Coordinates of C-alpha atoms and ligand atoms in Angstrom, one line a residue:
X2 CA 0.0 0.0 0.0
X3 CA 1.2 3.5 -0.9
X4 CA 3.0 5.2 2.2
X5 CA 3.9 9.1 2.6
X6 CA 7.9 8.3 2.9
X7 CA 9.6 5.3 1.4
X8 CA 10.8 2.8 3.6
X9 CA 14.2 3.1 2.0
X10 CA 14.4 6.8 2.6
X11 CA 13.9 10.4 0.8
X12 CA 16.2 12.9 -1.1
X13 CA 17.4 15.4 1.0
X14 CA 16.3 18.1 -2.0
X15 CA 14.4 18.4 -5.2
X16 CA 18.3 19.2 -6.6
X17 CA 19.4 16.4 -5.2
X18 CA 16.8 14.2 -7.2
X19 CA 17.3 16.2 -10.6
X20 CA 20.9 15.5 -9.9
X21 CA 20.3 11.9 -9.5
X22 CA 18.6 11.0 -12.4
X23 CA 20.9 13.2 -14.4
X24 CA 23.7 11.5 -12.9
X25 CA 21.8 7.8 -14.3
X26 CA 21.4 9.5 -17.5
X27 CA 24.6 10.9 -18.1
X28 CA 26.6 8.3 -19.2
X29 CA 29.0 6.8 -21.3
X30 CA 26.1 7.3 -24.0
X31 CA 26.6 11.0 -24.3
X32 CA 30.1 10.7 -24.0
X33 CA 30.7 8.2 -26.9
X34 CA 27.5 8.1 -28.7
X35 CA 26.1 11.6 -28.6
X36 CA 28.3 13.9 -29.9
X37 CA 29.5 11.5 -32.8
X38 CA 25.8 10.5 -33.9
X39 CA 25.2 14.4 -33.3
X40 CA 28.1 15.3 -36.0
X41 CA 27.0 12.6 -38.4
X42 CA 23.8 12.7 -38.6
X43 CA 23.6 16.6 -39.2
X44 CA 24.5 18.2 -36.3
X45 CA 21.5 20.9 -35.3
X46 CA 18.7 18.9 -37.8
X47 CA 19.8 15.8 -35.4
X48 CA 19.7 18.3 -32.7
X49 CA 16.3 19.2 -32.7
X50 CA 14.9 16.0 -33.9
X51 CA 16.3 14.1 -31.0
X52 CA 15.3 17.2 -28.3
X53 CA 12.1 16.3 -30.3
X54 CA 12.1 12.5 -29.4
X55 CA 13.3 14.0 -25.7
X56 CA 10.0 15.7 -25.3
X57 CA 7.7 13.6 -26.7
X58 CA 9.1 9.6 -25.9
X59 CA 11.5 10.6 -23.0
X60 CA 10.0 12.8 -20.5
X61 CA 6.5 11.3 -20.6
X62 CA 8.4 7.9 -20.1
X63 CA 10.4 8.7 -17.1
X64 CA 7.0 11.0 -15.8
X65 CA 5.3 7.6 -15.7
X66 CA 8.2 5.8 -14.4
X67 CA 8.6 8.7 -11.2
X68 CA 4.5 8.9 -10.8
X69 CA 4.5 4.9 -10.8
X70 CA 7.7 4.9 -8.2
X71 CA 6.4 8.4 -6.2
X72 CA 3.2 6.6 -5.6
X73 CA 4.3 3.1 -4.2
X74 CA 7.4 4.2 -2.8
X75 CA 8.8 0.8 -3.2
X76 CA 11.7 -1.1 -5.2
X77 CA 10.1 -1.0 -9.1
X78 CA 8.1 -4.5 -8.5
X79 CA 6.8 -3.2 -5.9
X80 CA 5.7 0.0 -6.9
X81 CA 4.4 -1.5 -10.2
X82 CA 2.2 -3.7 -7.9
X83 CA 0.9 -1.4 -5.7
X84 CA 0.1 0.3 -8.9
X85 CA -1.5 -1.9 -10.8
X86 CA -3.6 -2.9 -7.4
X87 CA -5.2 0.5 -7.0
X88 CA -6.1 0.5 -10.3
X89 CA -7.9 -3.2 -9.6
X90 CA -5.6 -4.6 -12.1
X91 CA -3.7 -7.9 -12.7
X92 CA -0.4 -7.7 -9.7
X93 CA 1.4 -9.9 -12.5
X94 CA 2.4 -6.3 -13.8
X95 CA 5.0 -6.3 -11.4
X96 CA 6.8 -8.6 -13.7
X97 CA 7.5 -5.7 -15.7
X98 CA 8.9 -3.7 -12.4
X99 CA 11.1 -7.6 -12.1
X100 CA 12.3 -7.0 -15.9
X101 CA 14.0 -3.4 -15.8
X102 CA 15.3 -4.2 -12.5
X103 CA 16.8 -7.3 -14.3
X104 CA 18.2 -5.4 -17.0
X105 CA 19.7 -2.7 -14.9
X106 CA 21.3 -5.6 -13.2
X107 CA 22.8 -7.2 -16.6
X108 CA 23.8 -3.3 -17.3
X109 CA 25.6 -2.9 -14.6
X110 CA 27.7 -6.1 -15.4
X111 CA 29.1 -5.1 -18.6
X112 CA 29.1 -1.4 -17.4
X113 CA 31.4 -2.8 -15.1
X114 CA 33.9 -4.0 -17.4
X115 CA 34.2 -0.7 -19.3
X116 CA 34.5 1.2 -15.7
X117 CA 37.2 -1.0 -16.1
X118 CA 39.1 0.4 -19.0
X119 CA 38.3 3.7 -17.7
X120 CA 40.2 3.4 -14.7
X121 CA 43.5 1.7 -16.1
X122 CA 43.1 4.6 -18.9
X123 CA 42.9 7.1 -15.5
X124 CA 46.3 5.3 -13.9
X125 CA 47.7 5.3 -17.2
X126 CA 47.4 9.0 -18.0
X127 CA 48.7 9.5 -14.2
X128 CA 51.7 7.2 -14.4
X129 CA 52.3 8.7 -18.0
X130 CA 52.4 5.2 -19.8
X131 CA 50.4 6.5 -22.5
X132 CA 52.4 9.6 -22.8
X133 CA 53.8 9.7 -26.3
X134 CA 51.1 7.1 -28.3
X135 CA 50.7 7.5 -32.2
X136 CA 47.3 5.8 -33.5
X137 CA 49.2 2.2 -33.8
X138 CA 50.4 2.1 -30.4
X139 CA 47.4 3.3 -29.0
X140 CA 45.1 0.8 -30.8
X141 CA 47.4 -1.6 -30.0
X142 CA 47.7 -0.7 -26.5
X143 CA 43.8 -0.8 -26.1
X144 CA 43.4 -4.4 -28.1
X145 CA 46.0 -5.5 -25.3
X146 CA 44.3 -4.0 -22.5
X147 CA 41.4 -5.9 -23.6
X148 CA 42.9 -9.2 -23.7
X149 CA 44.8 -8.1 -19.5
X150 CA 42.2 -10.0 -17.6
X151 CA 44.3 -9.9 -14.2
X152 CA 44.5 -6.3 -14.8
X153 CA 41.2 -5.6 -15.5
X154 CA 39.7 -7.6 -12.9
X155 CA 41.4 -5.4 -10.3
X156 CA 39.6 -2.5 -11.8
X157 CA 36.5 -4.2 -12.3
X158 CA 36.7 -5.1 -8.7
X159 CA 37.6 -2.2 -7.2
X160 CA 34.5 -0.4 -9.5
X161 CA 31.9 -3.1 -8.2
X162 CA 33.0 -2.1 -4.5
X163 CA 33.1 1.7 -5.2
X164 CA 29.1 1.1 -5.8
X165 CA 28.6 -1.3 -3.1
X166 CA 29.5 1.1 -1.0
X167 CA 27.8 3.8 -1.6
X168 CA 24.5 1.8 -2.5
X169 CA 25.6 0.6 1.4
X170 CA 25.0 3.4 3.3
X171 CA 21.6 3.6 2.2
X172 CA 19.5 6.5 0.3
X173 CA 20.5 9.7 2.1
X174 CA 24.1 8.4 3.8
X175 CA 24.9 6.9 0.8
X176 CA 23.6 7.9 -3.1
X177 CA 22.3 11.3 -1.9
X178 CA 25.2 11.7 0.1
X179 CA 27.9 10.8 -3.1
X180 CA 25.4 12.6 -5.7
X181 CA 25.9 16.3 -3.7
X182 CA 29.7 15.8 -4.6
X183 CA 30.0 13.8 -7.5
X184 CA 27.9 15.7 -9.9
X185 CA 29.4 19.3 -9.2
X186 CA 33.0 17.7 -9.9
X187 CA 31.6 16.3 -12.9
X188 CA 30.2 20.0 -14.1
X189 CA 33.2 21.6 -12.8
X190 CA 35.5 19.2 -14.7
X191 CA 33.2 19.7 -17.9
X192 CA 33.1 23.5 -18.1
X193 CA 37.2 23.3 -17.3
X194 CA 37.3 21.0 -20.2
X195 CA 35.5 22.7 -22.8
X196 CA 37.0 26.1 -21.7
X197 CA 40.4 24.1 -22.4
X198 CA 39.3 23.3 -25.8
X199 CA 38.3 26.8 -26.6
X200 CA 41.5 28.2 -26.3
X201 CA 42.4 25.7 -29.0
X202 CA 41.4 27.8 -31.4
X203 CA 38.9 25.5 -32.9
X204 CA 35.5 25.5 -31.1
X205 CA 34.3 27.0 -34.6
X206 CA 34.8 23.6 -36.1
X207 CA 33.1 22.1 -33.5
X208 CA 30.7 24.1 -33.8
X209 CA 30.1 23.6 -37.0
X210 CA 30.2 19.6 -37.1
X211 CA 27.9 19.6 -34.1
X212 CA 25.1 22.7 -34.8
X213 CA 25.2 22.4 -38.9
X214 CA 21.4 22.2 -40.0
X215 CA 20.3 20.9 -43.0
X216 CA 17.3 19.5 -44.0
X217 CA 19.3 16.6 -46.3
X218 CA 19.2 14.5 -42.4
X219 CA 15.5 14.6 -41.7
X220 CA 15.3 10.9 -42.7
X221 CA 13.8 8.3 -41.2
X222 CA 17.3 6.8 -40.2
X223 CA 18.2 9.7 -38.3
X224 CA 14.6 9.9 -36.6
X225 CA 15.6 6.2 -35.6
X226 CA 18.4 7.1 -34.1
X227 CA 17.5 9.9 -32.3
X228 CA 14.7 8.2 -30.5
X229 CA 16.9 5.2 -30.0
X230 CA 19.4 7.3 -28.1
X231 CA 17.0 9.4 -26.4
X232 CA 15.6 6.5 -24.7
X233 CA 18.6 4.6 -24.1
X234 CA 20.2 8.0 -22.6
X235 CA 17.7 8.9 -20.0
X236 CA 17.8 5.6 -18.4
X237 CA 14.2 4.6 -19.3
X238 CA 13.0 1.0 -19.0
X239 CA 15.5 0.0 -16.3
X240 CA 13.6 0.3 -13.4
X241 CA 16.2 3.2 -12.4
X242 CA 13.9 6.4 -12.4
X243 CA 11.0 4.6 -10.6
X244 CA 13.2 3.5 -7.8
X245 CA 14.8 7.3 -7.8
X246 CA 11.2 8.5 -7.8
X247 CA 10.5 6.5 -4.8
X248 CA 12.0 8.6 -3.1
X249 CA 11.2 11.9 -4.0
X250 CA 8.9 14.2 -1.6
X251 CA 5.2 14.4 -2.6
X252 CA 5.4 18.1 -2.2
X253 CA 7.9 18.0 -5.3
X254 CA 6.3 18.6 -8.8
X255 CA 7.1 15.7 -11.1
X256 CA 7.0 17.5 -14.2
X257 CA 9.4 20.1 -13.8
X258 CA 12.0 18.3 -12.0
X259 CA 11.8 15.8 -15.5
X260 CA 12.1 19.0 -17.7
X261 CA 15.3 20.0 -15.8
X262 CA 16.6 16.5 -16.2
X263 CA 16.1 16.0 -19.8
X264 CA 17.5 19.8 -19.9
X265 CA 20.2 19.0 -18.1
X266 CA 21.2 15.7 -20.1
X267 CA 21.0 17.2 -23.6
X268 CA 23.4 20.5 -22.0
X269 CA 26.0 18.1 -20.5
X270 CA 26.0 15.6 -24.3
X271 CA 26.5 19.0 -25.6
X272 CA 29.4 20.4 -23.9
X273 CA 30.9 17.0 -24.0
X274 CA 31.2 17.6 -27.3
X275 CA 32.2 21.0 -27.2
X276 CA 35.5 19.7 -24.8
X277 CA 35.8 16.7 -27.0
X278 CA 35.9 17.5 -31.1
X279 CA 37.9 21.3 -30.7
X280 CA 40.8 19.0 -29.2
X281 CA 39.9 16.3 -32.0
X282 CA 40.1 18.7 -35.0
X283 CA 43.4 20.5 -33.4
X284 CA 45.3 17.7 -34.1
X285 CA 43.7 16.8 -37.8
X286 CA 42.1 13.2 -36.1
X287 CA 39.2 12.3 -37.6
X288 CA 36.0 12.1 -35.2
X289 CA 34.8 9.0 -34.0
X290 CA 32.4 7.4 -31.8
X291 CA 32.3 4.3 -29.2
X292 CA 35.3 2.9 -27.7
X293 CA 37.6 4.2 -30.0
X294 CA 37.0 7.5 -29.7
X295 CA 37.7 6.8 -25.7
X296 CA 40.4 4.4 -25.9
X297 CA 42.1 5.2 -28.7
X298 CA 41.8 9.1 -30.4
X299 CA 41.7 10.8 -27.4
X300 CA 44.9 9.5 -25.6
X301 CA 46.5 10.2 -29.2
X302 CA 45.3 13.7 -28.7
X303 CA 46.4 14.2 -24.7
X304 CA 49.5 12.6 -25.6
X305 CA 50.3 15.4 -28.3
X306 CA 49.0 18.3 -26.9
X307 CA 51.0 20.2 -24.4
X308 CA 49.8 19.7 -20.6
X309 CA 47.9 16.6 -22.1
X310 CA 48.1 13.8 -19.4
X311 CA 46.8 17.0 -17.2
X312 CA 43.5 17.5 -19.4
X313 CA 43.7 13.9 -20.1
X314 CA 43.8 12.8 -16.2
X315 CA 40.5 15.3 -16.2
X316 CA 39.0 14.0 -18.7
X317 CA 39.0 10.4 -18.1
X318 CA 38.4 11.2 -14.1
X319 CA 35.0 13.0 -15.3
X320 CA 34.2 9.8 -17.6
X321 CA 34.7 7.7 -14.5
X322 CA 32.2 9.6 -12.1
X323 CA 30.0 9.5 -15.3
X324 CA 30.3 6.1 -15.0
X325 CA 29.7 5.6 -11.4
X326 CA 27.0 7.7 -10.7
X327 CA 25.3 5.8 -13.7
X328 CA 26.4 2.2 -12.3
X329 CA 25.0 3.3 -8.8
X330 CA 21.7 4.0 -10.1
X331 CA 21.7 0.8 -12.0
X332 CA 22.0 -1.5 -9.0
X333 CA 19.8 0.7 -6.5
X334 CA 16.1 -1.4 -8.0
X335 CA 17.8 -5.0 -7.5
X336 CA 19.1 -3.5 -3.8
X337 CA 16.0 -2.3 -2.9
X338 CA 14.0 -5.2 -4.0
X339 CA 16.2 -7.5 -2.2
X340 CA 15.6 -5.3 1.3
X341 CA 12.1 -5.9 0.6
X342 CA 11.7 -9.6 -0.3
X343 CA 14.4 -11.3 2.1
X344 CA 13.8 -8.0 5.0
X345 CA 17.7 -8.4 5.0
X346 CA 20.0 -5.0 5.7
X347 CA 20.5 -3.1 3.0
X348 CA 24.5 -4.0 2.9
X349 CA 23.7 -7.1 2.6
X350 CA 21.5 -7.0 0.2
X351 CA 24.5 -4.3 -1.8
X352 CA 26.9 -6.7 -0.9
X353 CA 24.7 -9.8 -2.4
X354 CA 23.6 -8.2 -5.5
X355 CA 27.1 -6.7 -6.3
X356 CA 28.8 -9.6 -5.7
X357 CA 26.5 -11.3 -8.5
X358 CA 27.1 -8.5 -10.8
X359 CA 30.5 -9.3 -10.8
X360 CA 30.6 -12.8 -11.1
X361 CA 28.4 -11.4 -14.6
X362 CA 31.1 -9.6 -15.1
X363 CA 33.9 -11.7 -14.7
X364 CA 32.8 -14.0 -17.4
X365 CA 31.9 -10.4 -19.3
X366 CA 35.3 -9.4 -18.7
X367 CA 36.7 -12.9 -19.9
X368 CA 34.9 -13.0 -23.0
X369 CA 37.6 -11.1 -24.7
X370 CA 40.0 -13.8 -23.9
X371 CA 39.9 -17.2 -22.5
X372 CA 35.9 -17.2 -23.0
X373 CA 35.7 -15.7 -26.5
X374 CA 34.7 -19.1 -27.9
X375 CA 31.5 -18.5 -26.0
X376 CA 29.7 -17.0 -28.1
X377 CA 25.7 -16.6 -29.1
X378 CA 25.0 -15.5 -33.0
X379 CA 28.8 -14.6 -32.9
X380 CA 28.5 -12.1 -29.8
X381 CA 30.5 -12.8 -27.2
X382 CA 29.3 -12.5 -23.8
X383 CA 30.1 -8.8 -23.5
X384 CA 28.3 -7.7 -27.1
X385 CA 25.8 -10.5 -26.4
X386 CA 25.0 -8.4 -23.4
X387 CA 25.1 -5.2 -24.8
X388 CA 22.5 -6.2 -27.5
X389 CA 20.1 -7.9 -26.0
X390 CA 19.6 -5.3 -22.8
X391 CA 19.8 -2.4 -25.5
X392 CA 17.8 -3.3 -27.9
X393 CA 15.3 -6.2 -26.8
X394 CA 14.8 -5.6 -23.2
X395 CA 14.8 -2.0 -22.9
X396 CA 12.3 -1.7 -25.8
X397 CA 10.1 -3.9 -24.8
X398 CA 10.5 -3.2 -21.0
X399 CA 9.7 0.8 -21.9
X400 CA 7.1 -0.1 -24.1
X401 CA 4.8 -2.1 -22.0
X402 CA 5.6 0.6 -19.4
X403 CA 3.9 3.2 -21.5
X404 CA 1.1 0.9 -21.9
X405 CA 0.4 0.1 -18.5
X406 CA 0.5 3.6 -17.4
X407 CA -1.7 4.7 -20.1
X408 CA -4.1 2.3 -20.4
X409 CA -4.1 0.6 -17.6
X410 CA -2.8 2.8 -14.5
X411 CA -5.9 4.7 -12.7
X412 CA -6.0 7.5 -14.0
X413 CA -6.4 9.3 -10.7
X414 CA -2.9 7.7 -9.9
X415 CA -1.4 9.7 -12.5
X416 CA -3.5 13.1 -11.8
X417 CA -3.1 13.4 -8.3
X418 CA 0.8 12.4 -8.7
X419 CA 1.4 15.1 -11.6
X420 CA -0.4 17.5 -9.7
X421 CA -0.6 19.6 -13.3
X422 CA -3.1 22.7 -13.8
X423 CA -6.0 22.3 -16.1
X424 CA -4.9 23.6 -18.9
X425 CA -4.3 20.5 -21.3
X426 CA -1.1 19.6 -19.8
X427 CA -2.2 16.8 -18.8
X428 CA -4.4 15.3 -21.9
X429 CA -0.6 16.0 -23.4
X430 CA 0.8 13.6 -21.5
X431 CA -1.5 11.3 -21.7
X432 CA -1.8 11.6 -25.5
X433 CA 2.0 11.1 -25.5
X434 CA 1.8 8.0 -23.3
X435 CA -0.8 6.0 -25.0
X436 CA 0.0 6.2 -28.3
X437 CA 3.2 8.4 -29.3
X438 CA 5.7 6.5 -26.6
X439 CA 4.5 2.9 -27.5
X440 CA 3.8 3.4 -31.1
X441 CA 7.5 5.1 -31.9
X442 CA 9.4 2.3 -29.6
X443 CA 7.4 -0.2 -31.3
X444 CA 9.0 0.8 -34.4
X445 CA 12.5 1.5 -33.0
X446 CA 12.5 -2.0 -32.0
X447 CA 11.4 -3.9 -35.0
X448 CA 14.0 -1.6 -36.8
X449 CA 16.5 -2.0 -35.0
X450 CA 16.1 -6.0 -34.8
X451 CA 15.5 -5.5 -38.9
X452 CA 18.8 -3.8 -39.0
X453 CA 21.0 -5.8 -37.2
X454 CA 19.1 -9.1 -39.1
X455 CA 19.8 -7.8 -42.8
Ligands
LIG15 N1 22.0 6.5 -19.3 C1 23.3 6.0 -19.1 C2 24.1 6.2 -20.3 O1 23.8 7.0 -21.1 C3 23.2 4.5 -18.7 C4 22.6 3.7 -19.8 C5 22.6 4.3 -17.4 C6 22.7 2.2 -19.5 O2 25.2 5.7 -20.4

């Protein structure tokens, strides 16, 4: 039954919240993906299409999502159920709540293994072992980092205990607590980046490959994408906003605070790319997206430019509290949901749940090596992964969310919870729930699995 305060505790601030869920959403998506599919796609026509998609898939997905969490107050299965009982429906919808908590978890496990990299990246830059690397050395250096189990394992272990313990200490000790410091370092590191790339000399280029419009790129490809990335960026689907929403005072409007997180997400993929491409251009690499651009261009560019392993250090520190404050939000639904079935304390339920993860991981971290002969439609464990969270469960899992929520939910759930005047605003949302957010997954998803089929 819906209770005023979550048994798991509250957000000390509306901030605090916003920053949360920004903290999910930003990610290694806007740092790898973003800003290339930005420039590629062309630049401000992608722009505003996927600020399009933002508004209409993403914010009425994760208002559903914090309404459907703000109004059990429970781990997603639970609020899903509590739910889906005032509304006199079927309980079994807390499957759904069972499935983006799932897929957070299998997140988590490969987001693990990249946390990885990131880290021996961070000691490299610090120890300067990646000080003077051409293109060859560096790819080379990457395909060998991949195939360093020992090493990585460290780093994959030390990541898995970095969220443990915060998810430890409990909602405000602990991911409150870590979210009021980590996110203004990650700002403050992302403004000192981009004003570093400025005085490069060629922020106009960046400019240019990132805000171009032209109407050539209003395809249906590029609509694909942008809604695929929109979805995928804010964290939808994986049970993570519901349980954040948990815990947010009723006195807190819902549709604002989501504004300023889909605000805040699309700012930060910006200047990401305003700190990254200036650098990129300055030293005549080409742009390019995914691990490369990480692993691989980058250090190329610290290790020429003067001061680099400085800027480099900052850079890869801010990818790594990207990475943690997203990794913390993906294993805060399993922990809660564990607290609630088994009544055990929350570190032990952290403790449990992590150490699963990174048994997951282990073999995730292995399938570039001894365990590559594993492998499912020739993914290994790791892209196996990747693919099946990204593009079947979270799909499906945000789908049937929308549908619940707008066909199913009460509707008095969702009114009293948005609290929104009457002027419309709320037949918007609703409009957008029931057929715009399930329609346009729908069709990213059978895409998608078209595209990856051909
Ligand atoms: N939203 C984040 C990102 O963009 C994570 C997605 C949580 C799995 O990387």
């Amino acid at each position: 039954m819906p209770s005023f305060s979550s048994i798991h505790g509250s957000w000390s601030h509306r901030w605090v919240f916003i920053l949360a869920v920004t903290g999910s959403s930003v990610g290694l998506g806007n740092i790898w993906k973003f800003p290339y599919m930005a420039g590629e796609n062309g630049g401000g026509t992608f722009l505003l299409i996927y600020i399009i998609c933002v508004c209409l898939i993403g914010l009425p997905l994760m208002m559903a999502e914090v309404i459907i969490g703000r109004h059990g107050r429970l781990s997603p299965v639970n609020s899903l159920k509590a739910a889906a009982f005032v509304s006199n429906k079927n309980p079994r919808w807390r499957y759904l709540g069972a499935m983006g908590m799932f897929t957070g978890f299998l997140i988590f496990s490969f987001y693990s293994v990249v946390a990885a990299w990131i880290l021996h990246y961070l000691l490299a830059l610090l120890t300067g072992r990646i000080a003077d690397v051409g293109v060859d050395q560096a790819t080379r250096y990457f395909g060998e980092l991949l195939l360093n189990t020992e090493i990585l394992l460290v780093g994959h272990t030390f990541f898995v205990c970095l969220v443990v313990w915060v998810l430890s200490f409990g909602v405000r000790r602990g991911l409150d607590r870590a979210i009021r410091y980590m996110m203004p370092i990650l700002i403050m590191l992302l403004i000192m980046l981009v004003v570093y790339a400025t005085s490069t000399g060629y922020m106009p280029h960046a400019i240019s490959f990132l805000f171009h419009f032209d109407w050539y790129y209003v395809t249906a490809e590029v609509l694909l994408v942008a809604m695929g990335h929109a979805f995928f960026t804010l964290s939808l689907g994986m049970g993570t906003v519901m349980a954040y929403g948990a815990y947010l005072s009723e006195k807190e409007s819902i549709g604002r605070s989501v504004i300023m997180i889909g605000a805040l997400d699309t700012l930060i993929a910006i200047l990401v790319g305003l700190a990254i491409f200036p650098i990129v251009f300055a030293y005549q690499m080409a742009p390019a997206s995914g691990p490369s651009l990480l692993f691989v261009t980058l250090p190329v560019v610290f290790a020429q430019m003067p001061g680099g392993q400085v800027i480099g250090f900052m850079f890869f520190l801010m990818v790594a509290l990207t990475a943690w404050s997203s990794a913390i939000s993906l294993m805060e639904p399993i922990t809660a949901w564990m607290i609630e079935k088994f009544r055990v304390k929350r570190y032990q339920a952290a403790v449990l749940m992590g150490f699963a993860a990174w048994v997951l991981g282990v073999a995730t971290l292995y399938s570039f090596g001894a365990l590559s002969h594993w492998t499912v439609f020739s993914l290994n464990l790791f892209d196996l992964l990747n693919f099946v969270t990204t593009n079947i469960l979270l799909p499906i899992g945000g789908m049937l969310l929308a549908i619940f929520s707008g066909w199913f939910m009460s509707e008095s759930v969702a009114k009293k919870e948005l609290n929104l005047p009457s002027n419309g605003a709320f037949e918007i949302w609703q409009g957008c729930i029931r057929f715009i957010v399930p329609i346009s997954i729908g069709v990213i998803f059978v895409m998608n699995l078209y595209n990856v089929t051909l």
